[in-house]
PDB file of C-alpha atoms in Angstrom:
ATOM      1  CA  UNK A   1     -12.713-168.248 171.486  1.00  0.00           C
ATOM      2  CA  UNK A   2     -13.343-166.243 174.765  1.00  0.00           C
ATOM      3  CA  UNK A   3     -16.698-167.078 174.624  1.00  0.00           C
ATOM      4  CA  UNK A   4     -16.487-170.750 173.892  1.00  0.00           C
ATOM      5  CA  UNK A   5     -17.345-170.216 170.340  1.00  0.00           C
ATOM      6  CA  UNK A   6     -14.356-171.665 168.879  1.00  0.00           C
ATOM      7  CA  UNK A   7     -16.107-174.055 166.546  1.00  0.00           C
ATOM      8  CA  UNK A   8     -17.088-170.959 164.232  1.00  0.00           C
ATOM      9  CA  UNK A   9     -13.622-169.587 163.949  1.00  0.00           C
ATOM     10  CA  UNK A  10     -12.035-171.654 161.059  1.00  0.00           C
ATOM     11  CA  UNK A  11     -15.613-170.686 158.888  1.00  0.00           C
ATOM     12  CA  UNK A  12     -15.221-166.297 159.931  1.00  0.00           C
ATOM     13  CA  UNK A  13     -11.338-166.733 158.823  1.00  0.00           C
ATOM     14  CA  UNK A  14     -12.663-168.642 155.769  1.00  0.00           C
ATOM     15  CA  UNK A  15     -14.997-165.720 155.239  1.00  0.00           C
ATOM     16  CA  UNK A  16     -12.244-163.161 156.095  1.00  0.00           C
ATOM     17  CA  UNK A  17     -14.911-162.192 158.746  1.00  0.00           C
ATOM     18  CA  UNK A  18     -12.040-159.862 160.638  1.00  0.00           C
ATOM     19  CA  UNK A  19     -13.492-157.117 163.906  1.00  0.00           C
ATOM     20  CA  UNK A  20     -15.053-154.647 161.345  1.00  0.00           C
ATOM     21  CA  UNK A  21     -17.183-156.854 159.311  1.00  0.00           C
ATOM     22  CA  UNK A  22     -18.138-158.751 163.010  1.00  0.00           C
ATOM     23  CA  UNK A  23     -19.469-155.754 164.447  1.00  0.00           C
ATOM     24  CA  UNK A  24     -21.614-155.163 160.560  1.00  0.00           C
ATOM     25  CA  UNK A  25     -23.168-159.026 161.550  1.00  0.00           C
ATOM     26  CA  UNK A  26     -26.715-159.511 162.631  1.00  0.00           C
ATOM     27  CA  UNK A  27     -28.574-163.242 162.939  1.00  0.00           C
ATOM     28  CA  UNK A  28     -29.428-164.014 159.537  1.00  0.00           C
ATOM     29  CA  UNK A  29     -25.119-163.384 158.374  1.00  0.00           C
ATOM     30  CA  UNK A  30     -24.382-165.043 161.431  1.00  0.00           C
ATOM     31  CA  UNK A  31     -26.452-168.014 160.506  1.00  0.00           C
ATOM     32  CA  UNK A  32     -25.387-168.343 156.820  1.00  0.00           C
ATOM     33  CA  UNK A  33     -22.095-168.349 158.424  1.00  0.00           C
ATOM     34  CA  UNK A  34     -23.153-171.688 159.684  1.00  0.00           C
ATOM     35  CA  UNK A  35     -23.663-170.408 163.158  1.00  0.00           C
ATOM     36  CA  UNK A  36     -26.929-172.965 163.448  1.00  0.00           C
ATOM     37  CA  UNK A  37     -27.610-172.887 167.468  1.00  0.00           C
ATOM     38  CA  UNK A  38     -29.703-169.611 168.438  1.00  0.00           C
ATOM     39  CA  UNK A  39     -28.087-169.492 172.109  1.00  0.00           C
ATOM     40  CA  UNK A  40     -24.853-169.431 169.933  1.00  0.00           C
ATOM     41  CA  UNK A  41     -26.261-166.381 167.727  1.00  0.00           C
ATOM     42  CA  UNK A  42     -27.588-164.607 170.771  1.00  0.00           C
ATOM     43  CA  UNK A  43     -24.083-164.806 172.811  1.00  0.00           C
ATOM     44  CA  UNK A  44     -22.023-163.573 170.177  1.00  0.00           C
ATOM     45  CA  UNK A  45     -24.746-160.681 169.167  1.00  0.00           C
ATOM     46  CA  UNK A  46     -24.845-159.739 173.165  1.00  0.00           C
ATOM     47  CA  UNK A  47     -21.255-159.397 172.870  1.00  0.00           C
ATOM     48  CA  UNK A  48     -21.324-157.461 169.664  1.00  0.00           C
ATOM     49  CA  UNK A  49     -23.748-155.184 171.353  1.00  0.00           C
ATOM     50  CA  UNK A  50     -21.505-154.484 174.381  1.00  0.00           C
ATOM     51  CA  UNK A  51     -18.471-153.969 172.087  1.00  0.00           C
ATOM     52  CA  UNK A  52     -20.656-151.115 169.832  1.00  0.00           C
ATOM     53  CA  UNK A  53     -21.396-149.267 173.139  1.00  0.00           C
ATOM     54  CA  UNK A  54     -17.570-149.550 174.252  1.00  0.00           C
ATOM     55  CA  UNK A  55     -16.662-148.431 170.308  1.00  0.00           C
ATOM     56  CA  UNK A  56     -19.293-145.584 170.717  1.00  0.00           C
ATOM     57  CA  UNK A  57     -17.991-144.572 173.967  1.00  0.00           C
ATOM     58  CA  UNK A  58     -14.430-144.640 173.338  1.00  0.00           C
ATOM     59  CA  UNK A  59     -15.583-142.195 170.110  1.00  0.00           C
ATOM     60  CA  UNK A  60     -17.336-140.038 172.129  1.00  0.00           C
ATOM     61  CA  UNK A  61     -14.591-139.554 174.469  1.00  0.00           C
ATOM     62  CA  UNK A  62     -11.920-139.038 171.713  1.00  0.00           C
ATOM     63  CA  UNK A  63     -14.265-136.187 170.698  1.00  0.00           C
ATOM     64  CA  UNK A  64     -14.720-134.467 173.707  1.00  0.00           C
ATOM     65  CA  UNK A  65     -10.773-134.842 173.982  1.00  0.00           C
ATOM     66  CA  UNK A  66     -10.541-133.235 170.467  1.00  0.00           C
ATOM     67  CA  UNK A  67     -13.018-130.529 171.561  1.00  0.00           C
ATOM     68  CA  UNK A  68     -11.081-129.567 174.284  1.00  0.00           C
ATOM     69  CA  UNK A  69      -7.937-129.268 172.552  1.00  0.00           C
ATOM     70  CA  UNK A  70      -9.931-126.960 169.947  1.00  0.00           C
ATOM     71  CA  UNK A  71     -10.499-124.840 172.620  1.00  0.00           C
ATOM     72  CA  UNK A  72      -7.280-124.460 174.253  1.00  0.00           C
ATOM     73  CA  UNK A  73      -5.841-124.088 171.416  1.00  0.00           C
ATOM     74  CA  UNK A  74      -8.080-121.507 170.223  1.00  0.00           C
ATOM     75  CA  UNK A  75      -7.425-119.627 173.905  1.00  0.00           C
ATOM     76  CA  UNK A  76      -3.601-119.523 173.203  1.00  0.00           C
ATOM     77  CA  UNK A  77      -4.291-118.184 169.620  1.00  0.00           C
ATOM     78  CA  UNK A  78      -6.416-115.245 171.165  1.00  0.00           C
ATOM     79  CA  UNK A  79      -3.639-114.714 173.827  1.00  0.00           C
ATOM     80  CA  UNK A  80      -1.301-114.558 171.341  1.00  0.00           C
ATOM     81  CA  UNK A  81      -2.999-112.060 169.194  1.00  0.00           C
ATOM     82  CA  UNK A  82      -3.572-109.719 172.433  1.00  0.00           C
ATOM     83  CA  UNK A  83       0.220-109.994 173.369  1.00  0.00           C
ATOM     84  CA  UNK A  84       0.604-108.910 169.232  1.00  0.00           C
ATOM     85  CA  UNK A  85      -1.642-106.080 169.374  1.00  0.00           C
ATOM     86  CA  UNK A  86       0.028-104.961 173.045  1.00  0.00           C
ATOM     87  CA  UNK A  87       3.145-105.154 171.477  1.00  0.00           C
ATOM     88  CA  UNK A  88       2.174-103.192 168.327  1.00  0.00           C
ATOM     89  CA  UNK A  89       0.668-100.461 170.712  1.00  0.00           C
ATOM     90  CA  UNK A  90       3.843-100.373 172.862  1.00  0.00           C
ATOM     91  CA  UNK A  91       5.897-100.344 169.280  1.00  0.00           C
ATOM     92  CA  UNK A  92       3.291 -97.428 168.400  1.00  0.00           C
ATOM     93  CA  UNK A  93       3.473 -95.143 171.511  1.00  0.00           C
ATOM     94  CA  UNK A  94       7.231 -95.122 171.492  1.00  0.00           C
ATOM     95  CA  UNK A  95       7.476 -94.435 168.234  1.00  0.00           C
ATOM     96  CA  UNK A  96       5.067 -91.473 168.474  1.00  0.00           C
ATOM     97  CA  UNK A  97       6.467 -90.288 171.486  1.00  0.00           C
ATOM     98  CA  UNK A  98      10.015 -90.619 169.720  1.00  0.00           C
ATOM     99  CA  UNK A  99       8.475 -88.211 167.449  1.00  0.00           C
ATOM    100  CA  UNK A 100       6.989 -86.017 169.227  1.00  0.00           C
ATOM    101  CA  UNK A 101      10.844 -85.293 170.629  1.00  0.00           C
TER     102      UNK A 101
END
């Protein structure tokens, strides 16, 4: 409807066409779907195209987000295990020296 294509939306929610299956269209779907006018087909695939790259960015980015929080998380595992084995040394040399008394 945003783009002035609202003569095609009663035949997409006849054909349960919902934002997955839209972004799956290319011009011969989009032209069984009665979608006759080609400056129709090539505004809605234009759009579909700049929706993909936003989809693909926005994926990206929640990986490199994900990455990141491998990483720090990763980080705080390691410092954990050095406080452990600082500890266990500590725990070690008293114990020895306790000993050694």
């Amino acid at each position: 409807m945003s783009l002035n294509l609202e003569q095609y939306v009663s035949e997409f929610s006849a054909q349960n066409i919902n934002g997955e299956h839209l972004l799956q269209l290319d011009g011969s779907r989009l032209k069984a779907l009665g979608m006759t006018s080609s400056q129709d087909r090539v505004v809605i695939k234009k759009k579909l195209k700049e929706m993909k790259a936003s989809l693909e960015k926005a994926r990206k980015a929640q990986e490199k987000m994900e990455k990141q929080r491998e990483k720090l998380r990763k980080k705080e595992q390691e410092q954990l295990q050095r406080k452990s084995k600082k500890t266990d040394k500590s725990l070690s040399d008293a114990t020895e020296a306790t000993n050694e008394q």
